[in-house]
Amino acid sequence: MSLREVPIDEFATDFGGLRHAVPQAVHRMPSAFPSALLGSGRPMTLRGAGHSCDGQTVTDGELLVTYAPDTAVAQIRELGDGLIEVPAGISWYGLERYLNRQGRSVPVLTDYLHASVGGTLSVGGIGINSVRCGMQVDHVERIQLIDGTGASRWCSRTHHSELFRFALGGLGTVGLIERAVLRTVPYSRDTHVHRRYHATSTELVEHTERIAQRDDVDIYCASMRRGKLFSTTGWRGSGPLPCGDENCAIVPDLPFENHPDTARPVAPSADQVRLWTDYVVPAGQLAPMLAAVEALRHRAPVNGVLTMLYILIVRRPPDTTSFAFTPVDSAPVSIGLGVYTSVRRDPTATAATRRVFRDLLERCCELGGRPYLYGVHNLDRALAERLYGDDLDRLAQLRDAHRLENVNAHLPLVRAALPT
């Protein structure tokens, strides 16, 4: 089913499935005119593929959907020197397949490739390649941004640089990303992958911190699920295996390994909700962050909730932009700890889990970290000020200057930025 054939109630929830609201109207790209819609002054919620976990892309008002993977590939423009211009509504899956045919690749891909380019650029974009290449936003040359007056402008590190800094990772709070120019890298088909089992969480933490200090690793991730602890380390190419044991393999096209060719349904099952969030702390702080998670997730009633933990390392390239709201600010190397829960659809259970997440966010902040804003995050003014400092007040000023008061106004980040 193409996007234009999807019934309107299919947009009534997001990947998390916690919040439900049937939108009053859905405007879908590429037939919608975003400049006219944003310039109308009417309340508007922005949505890519709907891969948020806390109702960020759910509304009972008007919804502007940029996700249009069926038509977006035809709008790709190759600019030379490894630069490519794409519409925000293209999926990373479609873009990477296109680039691979041209001998190129995206430097950083998230685990789920059917999310939209504009959507993940609006939260930061972290994946297994981040141990080498940082966030997806670190590889954006410029973006075309539409504000609340309907004006469209290209923003980069040197032109409208403040809007560039606030838009990437900014959840659509300073406008709609309509197009983006991305830097690409040469395509390497094969990856040497080493998968390792860890006996204890202490061993896994120590291993992760050692990998974080290295600069010769191309991919890394680790997970803790149902008592099993695994890590995956990888290097591009198909040369001699550095580790030389039975857990090593050459994997072709690793981003597509076990990945569906078509997008999965957005919402979880009717009796479950996905409460997912990620906390990103400076390297060296994984042990205390994990200790906080372990202590809280074994506390009733959360101890009965199915939980997976997922670890990524983020090494940002030199001379990158310090974005206002991305999960990584200025730390050269950070470690993300994802806490992914599947909770029964019950107000008591979801409220208890959200309280745990709030406590974990406090601990993340104490350790010098930040949340990944696609997930569940209970931000209030006091906590947001600790996380984002003067950028919080500046966000309110930018939204006022660009007449964005009615765009994504329901977001906790926007509410926290409102003058008191």
Coordinates of C-alpha atoms in Angstrom, one line a residue, residues 148-149 173-174 393-405 419:
G148 CA 6.3 29.5 10.2
T149 CA 6.0 32.4 7.7
T173 CA 11.0 23.0 16.6
V174 CA 12.5 25.7 14.3
D393 CA 15.6 30.4 25.9
R394 CA 17.1 30.9 22.5
L395 CA 14.7 28.3 21.1
A396 CA 11.8 30.3 22.3
Q397 CA 13.2 33.4 20.7
L398 CA 13.7 31.7 17.4
R399 CA 10.3 30.2 17.4
D400 CA 8.8 33.6 18.0
A401 CA 11.0 35.3 15.4
H402 CA 10.0 32.7 12.7
R403 CA 6.3 32.5 13.7
L404 CA 6.5 28.9 14.7
E405 CA 4.3 29.1 17.8
P419 CA 8.9 31.9 29.2

